[in-house]
Coordinates of C-alpha atoms in Angstrom, one line a residue:
X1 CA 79.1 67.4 105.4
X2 CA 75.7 65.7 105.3
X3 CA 75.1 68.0 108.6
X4 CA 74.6 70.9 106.6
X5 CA 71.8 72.1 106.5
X6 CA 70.1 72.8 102.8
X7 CA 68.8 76.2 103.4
X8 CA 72.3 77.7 104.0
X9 CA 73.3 76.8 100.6
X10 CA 72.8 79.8 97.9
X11 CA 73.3 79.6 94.1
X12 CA 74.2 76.0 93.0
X13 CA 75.2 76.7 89.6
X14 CA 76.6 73.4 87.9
X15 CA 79.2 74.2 84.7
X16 CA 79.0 71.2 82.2
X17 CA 82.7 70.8 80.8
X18 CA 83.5 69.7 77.3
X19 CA 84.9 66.5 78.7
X20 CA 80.9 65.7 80.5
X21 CA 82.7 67.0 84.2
X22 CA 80.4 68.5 86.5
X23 CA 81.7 71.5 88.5
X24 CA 79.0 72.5 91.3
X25 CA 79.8 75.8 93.6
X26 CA 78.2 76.4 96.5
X27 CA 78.3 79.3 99.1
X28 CA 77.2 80.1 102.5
X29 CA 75.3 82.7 104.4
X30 CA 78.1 85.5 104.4
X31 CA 80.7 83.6 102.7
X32 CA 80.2 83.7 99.3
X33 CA 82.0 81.4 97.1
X34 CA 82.8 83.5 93.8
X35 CA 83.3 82.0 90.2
X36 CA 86.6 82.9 88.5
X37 CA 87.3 83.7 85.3
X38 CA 88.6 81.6 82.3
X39 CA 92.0 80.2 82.7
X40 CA 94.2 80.8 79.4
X41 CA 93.3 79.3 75.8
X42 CA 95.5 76.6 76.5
X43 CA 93.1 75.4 79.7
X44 CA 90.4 75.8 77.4
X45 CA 91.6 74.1 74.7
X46 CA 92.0 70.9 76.9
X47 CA 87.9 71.0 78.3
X48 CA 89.5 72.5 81.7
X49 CA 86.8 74.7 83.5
X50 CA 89.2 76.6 85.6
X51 CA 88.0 78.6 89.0
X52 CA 90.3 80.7 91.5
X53 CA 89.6 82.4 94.5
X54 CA 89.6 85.8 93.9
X55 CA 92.1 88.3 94.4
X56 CA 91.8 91.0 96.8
X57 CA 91.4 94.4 95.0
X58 CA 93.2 96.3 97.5
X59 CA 97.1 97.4 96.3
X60 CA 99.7 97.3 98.2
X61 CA 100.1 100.8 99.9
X62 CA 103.4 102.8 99.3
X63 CA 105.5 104.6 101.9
X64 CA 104.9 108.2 99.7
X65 CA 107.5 110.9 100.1
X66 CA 109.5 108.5 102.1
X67 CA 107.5 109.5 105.6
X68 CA 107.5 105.9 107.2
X69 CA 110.9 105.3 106.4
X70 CA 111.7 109.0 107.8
X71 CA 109.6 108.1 111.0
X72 CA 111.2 104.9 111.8
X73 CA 114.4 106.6 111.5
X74 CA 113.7 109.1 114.4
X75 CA 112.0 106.4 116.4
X76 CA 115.8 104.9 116.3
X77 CA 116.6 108.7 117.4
X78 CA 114.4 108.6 120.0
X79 CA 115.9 105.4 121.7
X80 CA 119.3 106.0 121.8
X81 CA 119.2 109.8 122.5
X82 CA 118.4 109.6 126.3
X83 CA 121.7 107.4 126.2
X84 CA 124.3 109.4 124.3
X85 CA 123.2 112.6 125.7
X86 CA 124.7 111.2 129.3
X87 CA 127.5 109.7 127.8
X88 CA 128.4 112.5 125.7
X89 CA 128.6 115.1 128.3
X90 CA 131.7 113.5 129.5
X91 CA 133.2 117.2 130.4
X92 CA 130.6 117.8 133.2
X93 CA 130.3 114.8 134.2
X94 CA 134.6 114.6 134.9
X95 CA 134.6 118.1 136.6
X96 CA 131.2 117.4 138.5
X97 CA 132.5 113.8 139.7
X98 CA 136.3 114.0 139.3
X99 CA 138.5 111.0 139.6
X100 CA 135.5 108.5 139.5
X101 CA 134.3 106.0 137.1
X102 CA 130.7 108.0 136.3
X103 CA 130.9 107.1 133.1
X104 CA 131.4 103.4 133.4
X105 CA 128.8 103.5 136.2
X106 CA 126.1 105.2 133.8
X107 CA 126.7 103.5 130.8
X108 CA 126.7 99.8 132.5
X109 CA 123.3 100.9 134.7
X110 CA 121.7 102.3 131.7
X111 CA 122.5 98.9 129.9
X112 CA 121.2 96.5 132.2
X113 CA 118.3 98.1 132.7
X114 CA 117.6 97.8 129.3
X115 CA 118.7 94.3 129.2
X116 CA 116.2 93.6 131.9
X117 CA 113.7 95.5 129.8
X118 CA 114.6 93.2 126.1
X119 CA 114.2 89.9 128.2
X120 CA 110.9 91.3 129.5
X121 CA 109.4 92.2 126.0
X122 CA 110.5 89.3 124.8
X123 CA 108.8 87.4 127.1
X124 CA 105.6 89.3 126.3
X125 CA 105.6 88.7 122.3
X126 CA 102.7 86.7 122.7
X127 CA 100.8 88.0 125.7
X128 CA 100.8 92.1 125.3
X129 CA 100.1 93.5 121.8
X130 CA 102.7 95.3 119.3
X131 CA 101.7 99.2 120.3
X132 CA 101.5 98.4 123.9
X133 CA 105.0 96.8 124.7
X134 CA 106.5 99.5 122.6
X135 CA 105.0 102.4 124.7
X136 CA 105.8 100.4 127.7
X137 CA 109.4 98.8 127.2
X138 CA 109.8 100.5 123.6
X139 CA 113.4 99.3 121.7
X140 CA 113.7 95.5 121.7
X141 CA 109.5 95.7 120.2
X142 CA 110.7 98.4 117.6
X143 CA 112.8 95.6 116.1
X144 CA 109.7 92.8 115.7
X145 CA 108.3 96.0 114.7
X146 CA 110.3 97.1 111.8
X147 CA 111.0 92.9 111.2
X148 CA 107.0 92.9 109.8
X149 CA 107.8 95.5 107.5
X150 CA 110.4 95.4 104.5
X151 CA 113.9 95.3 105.0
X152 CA 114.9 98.9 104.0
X153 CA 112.7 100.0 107.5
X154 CA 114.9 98.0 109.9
X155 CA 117.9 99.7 108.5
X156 CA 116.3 103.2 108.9
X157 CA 115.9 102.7 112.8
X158 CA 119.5 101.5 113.3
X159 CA 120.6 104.2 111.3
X160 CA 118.4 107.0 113.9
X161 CA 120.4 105.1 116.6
X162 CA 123.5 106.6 115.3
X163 CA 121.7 109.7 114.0
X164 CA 121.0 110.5 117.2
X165 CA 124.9 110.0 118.6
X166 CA 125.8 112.3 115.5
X167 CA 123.0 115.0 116.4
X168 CA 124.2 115.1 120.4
X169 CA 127.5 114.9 119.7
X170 CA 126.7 118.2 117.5
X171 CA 124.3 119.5 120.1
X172 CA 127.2 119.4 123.0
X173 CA 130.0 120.9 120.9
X174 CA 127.9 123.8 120.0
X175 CA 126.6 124.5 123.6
X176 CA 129.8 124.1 125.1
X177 CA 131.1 126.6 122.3
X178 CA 128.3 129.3 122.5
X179 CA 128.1 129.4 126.1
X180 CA 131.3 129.5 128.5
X181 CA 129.6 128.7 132.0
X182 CA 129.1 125.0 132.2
X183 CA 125.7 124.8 134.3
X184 CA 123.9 126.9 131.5
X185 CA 125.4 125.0 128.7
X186 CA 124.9 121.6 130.1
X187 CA 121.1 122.6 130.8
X188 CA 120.9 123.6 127.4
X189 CA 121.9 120.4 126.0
X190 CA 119.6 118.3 127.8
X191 CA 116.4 120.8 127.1
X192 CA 117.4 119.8 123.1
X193 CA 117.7 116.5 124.1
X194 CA 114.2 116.4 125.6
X195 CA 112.9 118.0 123.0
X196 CA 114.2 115.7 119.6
X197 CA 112.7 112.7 122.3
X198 CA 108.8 114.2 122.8
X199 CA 109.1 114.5 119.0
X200 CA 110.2 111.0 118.2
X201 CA 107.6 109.8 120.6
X202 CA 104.2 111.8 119.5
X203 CA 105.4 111.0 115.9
X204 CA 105.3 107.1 116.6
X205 CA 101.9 107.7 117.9
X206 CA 101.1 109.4 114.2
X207 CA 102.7 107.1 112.1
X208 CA 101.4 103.2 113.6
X209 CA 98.0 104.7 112.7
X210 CA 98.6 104.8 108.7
X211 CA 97.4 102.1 106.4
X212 CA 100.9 101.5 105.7
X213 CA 102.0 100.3 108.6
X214 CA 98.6 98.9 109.6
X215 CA 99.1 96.5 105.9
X216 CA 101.8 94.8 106.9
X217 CA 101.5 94.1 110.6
X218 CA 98.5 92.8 109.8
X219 CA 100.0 90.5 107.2
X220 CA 102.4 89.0 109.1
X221 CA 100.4 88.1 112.0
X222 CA 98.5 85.9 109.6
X223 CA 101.6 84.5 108.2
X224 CA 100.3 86.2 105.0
X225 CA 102.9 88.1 103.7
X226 CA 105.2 86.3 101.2
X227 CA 107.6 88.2 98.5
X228 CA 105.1 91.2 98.2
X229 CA 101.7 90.2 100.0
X230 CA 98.0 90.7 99.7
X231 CA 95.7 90.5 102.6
X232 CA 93.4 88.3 102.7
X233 CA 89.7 88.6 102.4
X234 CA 88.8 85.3 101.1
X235 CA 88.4 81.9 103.3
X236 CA 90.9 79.9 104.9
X237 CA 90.4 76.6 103.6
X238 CA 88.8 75.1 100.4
X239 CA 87.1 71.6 100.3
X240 CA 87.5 69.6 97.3
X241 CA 85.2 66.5 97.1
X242 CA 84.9 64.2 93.8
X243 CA 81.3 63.1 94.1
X244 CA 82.3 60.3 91.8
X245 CA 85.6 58.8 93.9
X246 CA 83.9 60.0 97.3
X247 CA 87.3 61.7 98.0
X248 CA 87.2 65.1 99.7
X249 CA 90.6 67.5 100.5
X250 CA 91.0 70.2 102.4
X251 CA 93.4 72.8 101.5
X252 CA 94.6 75.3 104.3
X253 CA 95.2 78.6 101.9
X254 CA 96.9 81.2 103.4
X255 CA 95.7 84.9 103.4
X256 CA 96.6 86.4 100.0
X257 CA 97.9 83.0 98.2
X258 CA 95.1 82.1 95.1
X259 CA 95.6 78.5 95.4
X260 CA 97.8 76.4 93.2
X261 CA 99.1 78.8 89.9
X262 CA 98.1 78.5 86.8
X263 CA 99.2 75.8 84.7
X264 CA 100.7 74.0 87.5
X265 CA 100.3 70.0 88.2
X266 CA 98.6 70.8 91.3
X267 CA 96.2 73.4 89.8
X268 CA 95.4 70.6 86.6
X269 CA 94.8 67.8 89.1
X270 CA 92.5 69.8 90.9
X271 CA 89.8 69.8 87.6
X272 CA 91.1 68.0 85.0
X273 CA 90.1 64.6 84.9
X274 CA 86.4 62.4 85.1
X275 CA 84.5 63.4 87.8
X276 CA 82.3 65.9 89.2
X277 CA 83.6 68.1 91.8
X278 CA 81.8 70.4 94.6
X279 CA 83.8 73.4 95.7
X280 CA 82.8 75.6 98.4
X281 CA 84.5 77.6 101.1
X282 CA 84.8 77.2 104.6
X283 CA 86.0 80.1 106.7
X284 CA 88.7 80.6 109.5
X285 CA 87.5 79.8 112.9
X286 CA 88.0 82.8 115.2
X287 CA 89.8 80.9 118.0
X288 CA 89.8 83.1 121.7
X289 CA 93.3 84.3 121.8
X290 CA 94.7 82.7 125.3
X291 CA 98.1 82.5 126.8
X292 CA 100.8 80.0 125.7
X293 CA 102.7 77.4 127.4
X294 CA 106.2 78.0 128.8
X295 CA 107.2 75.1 127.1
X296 CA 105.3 76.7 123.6
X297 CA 106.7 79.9 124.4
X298 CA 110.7 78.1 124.7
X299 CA 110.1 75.7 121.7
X300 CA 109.0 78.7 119.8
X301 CA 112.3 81.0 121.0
X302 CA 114.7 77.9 120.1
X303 CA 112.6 77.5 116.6
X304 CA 113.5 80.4 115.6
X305 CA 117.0 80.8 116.9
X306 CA 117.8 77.5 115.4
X307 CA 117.8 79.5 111.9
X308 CA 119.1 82.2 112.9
X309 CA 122.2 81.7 115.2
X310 CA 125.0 82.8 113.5
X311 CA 123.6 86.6 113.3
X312 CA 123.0 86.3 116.5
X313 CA 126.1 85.8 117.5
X314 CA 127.3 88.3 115.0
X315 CA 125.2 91.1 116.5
X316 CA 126.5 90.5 120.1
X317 CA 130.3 90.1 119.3
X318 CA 130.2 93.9 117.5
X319 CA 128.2 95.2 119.8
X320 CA 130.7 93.3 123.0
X321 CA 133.5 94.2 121.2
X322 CA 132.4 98.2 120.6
X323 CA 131.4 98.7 123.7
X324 CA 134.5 97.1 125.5
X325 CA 136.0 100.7 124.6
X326 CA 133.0 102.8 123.8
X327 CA 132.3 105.2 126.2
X328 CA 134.1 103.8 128.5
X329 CA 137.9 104.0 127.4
X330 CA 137.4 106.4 125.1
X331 CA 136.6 109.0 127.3
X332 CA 139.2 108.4 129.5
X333 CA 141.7 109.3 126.9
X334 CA 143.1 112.4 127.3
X335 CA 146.1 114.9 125.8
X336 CA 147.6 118.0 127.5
X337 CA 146.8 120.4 124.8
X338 CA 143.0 119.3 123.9
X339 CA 142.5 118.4 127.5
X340 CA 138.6 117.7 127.8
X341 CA 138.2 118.4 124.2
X342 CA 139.3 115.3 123.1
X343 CA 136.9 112.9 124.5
X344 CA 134.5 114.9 123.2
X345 CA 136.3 114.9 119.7
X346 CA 136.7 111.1 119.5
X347 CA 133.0 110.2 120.6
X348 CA 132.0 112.3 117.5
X349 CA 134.3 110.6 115.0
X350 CA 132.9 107.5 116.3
X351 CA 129.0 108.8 116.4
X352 CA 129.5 110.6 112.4
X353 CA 131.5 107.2 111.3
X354 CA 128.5 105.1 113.0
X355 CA 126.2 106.6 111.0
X356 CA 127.8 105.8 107.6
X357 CA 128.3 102.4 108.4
X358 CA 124.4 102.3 109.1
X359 CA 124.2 104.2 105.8
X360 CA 126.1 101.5 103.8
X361 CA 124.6 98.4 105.5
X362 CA 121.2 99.8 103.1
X363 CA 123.8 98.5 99.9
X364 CA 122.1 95.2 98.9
X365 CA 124.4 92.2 99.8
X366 CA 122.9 89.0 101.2
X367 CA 125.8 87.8 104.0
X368 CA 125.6 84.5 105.3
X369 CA 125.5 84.3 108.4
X370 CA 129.1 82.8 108.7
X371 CA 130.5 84.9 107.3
X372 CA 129.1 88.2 109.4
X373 CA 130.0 85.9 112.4
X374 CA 133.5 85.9 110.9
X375 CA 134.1 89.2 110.5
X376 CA 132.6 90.9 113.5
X377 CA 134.8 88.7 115.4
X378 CA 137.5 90.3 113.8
X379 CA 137.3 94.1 114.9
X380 CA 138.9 92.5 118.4
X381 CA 142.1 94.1 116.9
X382 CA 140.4 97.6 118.2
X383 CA 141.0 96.7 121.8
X384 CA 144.9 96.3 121.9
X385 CA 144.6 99.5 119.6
X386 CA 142.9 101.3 122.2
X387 CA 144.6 100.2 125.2
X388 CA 148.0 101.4 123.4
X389 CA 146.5 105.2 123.2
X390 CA 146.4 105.1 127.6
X391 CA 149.2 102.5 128.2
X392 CA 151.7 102.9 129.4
X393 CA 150.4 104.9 132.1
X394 CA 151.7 108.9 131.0
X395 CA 153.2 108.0 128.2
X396 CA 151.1 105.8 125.8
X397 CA 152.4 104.2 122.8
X398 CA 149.8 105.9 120.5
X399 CA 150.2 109.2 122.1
X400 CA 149.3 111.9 119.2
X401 CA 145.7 112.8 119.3
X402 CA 145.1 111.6 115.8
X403 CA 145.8 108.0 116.5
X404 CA 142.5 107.3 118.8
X405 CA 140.3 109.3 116.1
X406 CA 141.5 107.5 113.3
X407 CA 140.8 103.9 115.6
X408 CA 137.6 105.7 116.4
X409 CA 136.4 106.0 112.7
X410 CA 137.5 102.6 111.8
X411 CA 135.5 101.5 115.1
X412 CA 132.6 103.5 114.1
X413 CA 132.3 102.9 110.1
X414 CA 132.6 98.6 111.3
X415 CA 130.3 98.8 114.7
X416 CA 127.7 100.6 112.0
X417 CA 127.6 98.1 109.2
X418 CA 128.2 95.0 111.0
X419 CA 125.9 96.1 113.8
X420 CA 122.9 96.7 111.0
X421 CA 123.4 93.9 108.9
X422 CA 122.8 91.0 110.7
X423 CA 119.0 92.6 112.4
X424 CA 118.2 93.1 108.5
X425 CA 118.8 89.8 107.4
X426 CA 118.2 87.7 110.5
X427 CA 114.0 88.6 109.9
X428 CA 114.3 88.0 106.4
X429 CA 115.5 84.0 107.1
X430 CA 112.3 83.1 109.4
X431 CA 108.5 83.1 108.1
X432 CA 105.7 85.9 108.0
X433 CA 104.4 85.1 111.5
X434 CA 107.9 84.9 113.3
X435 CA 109.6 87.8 111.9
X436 CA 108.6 90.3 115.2
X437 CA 109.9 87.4 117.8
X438 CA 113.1 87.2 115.1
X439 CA 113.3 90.5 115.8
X440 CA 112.8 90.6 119.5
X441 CA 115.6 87.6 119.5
X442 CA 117.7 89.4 117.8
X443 CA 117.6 92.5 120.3
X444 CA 118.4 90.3 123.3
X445 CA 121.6 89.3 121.6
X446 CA 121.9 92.9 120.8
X447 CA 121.8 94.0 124.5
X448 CA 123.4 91.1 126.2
X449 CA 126.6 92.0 124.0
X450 CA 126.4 95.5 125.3
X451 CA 125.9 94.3 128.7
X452 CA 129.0 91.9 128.4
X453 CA 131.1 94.6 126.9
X454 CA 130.3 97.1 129.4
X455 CA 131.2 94.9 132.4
X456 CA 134.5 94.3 130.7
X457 CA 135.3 97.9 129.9
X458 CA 135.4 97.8 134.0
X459 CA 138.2 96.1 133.9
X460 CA 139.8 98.1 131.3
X461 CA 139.5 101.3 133.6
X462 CA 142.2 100.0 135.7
X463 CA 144.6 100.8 133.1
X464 CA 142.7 104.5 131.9
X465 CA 142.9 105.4 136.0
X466 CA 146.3 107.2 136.2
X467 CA 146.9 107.9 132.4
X468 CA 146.2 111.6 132.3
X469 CA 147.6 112.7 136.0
X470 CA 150.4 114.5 134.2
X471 CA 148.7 116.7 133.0
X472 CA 145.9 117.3 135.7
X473 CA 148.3 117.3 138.4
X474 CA 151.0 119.5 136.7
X475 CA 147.6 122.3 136.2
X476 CA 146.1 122.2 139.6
X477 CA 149.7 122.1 140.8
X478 CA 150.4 125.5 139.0
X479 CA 146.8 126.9 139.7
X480 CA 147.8 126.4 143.6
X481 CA 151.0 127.7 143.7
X482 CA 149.8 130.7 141.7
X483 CA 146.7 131.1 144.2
X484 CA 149.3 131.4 147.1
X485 CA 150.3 135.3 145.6

């Protein structure tokens, strides 16, 4: 300290307490130590001089009219829309490629893709910036994303996820019931598609410039933001030193905390007492960002998945288990009166359902993670239940038509909720500054139990293959005998 040099001092302005302690502040060029008001009568009362750094005067912003919330919610749209508008056109798709598995073969290429894509972005949490590895690789960064802001905005892009199955689910029933020729009706459907998708996209561009958004990304970098959060505009560190004792501390503050509270043994100690005491502030260096380790980067990952485990694994088993039969075996089921229809039908019940589990999962409740664990291991049930609507082969057990939409609803109303939960808490349970790689971690759970379920739904089609040939074979049998007139 005795380095410093005496002209960068400004404004020594010793305070005589009533108990004879000295209390010095000094400041430096461009970091201006501030005095703080009076602590409470009580302080006063005892001969305390009490001094605090000062509070920033800018208020936490508010999400007015709901817009941010409304914008992370098509940014969920705009994900999963490319996705469910190939999967929901199942009735092209089966007269375009008949007797094929094109919809197992799309929906498991689509998913490791992405799976390929989360591991990337993972691996680039600390080497690309936020904005960048969402244009680039987009989902598994939207959940970091949404982890840095509160709770209630992570809930709003998982419920766009199902929004968007509801919305082309709508979109294909419609089309294919306004316009009779399937090429025109099919191109229809994906021009709507395309459009919802430059939306969600140009809109993302809008809304990551707001202050809003801005606030709390910036807070959580810092590790700044606890229970509400102020940024900070203040120093780093404060330097205590007794002259008297020749003791000096150093206190690392983080951005927006003012020091020990009021009143506190800590915040006493700090004054109270014989003594004279210098105070002054000493900034932050600003360190050259560089790349981490591997091993930094690893110790990191398991840090964090240390605390959060359990909705880890909770996220993956609904997501294995849900897509073990969704799209996969659920279009494959078919009935001689609906025909094509019913695909079609159940995807909806399960895309409408979907979205009010999402809905409910908002409902405060803190899970543990057990607990979630527990019960999305339970919704295995759904998988005998399915198989029994196309097994036996012609004549299932669950034949009616009703059966696989009431399964489907169930499926969809539990895949929602327990597919939401566990991302909303799991960010909540790690600090400020590891809430986007929480949220990064949790995606690659996320997509490696789609990936797993999608490989097994491979297996599944074995027993879909020959379910509906009945039916298909009885109709091009008539059609062909009829042609021969």
């Amino acid at each position: 300290m005795g380095s410093v040099r005496g002209d960068h001092f400004k404004d020594i302005s010793p305070v005589v307490t009533p108990e004879g302690n000295v209390v010095m502040s000094f400041s430096f060029d461009s970091y201006q130590l501030e005095e703080e008001e009076l602590q409470a009568k009580g302080n006063q009362a005892k001969g305390v001089l009490t001094f605090m750094e000062p509070a920033s005067e800018d208020p936490e912003p508010q999400d007015r009219y709901h817009g941010i919330y409304f914008a992370m919610l098509l940014a969920g749209v705009g994900f999963l829309l490319p996705y469910n508008s190939f999967i929901t056109d199942v009735d092209y798709l089966h007269h375009k490629y008949p007797g094929t598995s094109i919809v197992f073969d799309m929906s498991l290429t689509y998913i490791l893709v992405a799976l390929v894509a989360v591991i990337l972005n993972n691996a680039l949490v600390e080497l690309l910036s936020l904005h960048t590895r969402i244009s680039v690789v987009q989902q598994s960064s939207f959940y970091g994303y949404t982890g840095m802001l509160p709770k209630r905005y992570t809930q709003g892009v998982m419920t766009g996820e199902s929004t968007a199955g509801v919305i082309i689910s709508l979109s294909r029933i419609f089309t294919k019931l306004l316009l009779s020729d399937e090429k025109e009706n099919t191109i229809i459907f994906f021009f709507i598609s395309i459009g919802i998708e430059l939306m969600c996209f140009i809109l993302h561009l809008l809304v990551k410039r707001t202050h809003f958004v801005r606030y709390y990304t910036a807070c959580s970098r810092e590790g700044a933001l606890e229970g509400k959060g102020v940024p900070d505009h203040g120093t780093g560190y404060r330097v205590h030193h007794d002259v008297t004792a020749e003791d000096v501390r150093f206190e690392n503050r983080p951005c927006g905390q003012v020091g020990s509270p009021p009143g506190s043994l800590g915040h006493e100690a700090e004054l109270a007492g014989s003594g004279t005491y210098v105070r002054f502030g000493v900034p932050r260096p600003r360190i050259k960002r560089s790349w981490p380790s591997f091993r930094d980067m690893m110790l990191h990952r398991y840090v964090v998945s240390r605390v959060i485990w359990a909705y880890m694994l909770s996220i993956a088993m609904t997501y294995f288990i849900t897509l073990c039969l969704f799209p996969g075996l659920e279009s494959e089921i078919r009935n001689c009166t609906l025909g094509e229809w019913l695909p079609i039908l159940i995807m909806a019940v399960f895309n409408l359902s979907d979205f009010v589990g999402k809905i409910l999962a908002a409902l405060p409740y803190d899970w543990r993670g057990t607990h979630l664990l527990i019960y999305s291991c339970l919704r295995v049930i759904f998988i005998p239940l399915f198989i029994m609507c196309v097994y036996p082969s012609g004549k299932p057990t669950f034949n009616h038509p009703a059966w696989p939409c009431i399964f489907s609803l169930l499926m969809g109303i539990t895949n929602g909720y327990f597919g939401s939960v566990p991302m909303i808490l799991a960010a909540g349970k790690v600090s400020p500054e590891q809430r986007e790689l929480a949220g990064n971690t949790m995606t690659v759970s996320y997509m490696t139990g789609l990936t797993l379920g999608s490989a097994v739904a491979y297996f599944a089609y074995s027993l879909t293959s020959t379910s509906h040939s009945t039916c298909f074979h009885t109709e091009t049998y008539n059609s062909s005998f009829t042609a021969g007139y």
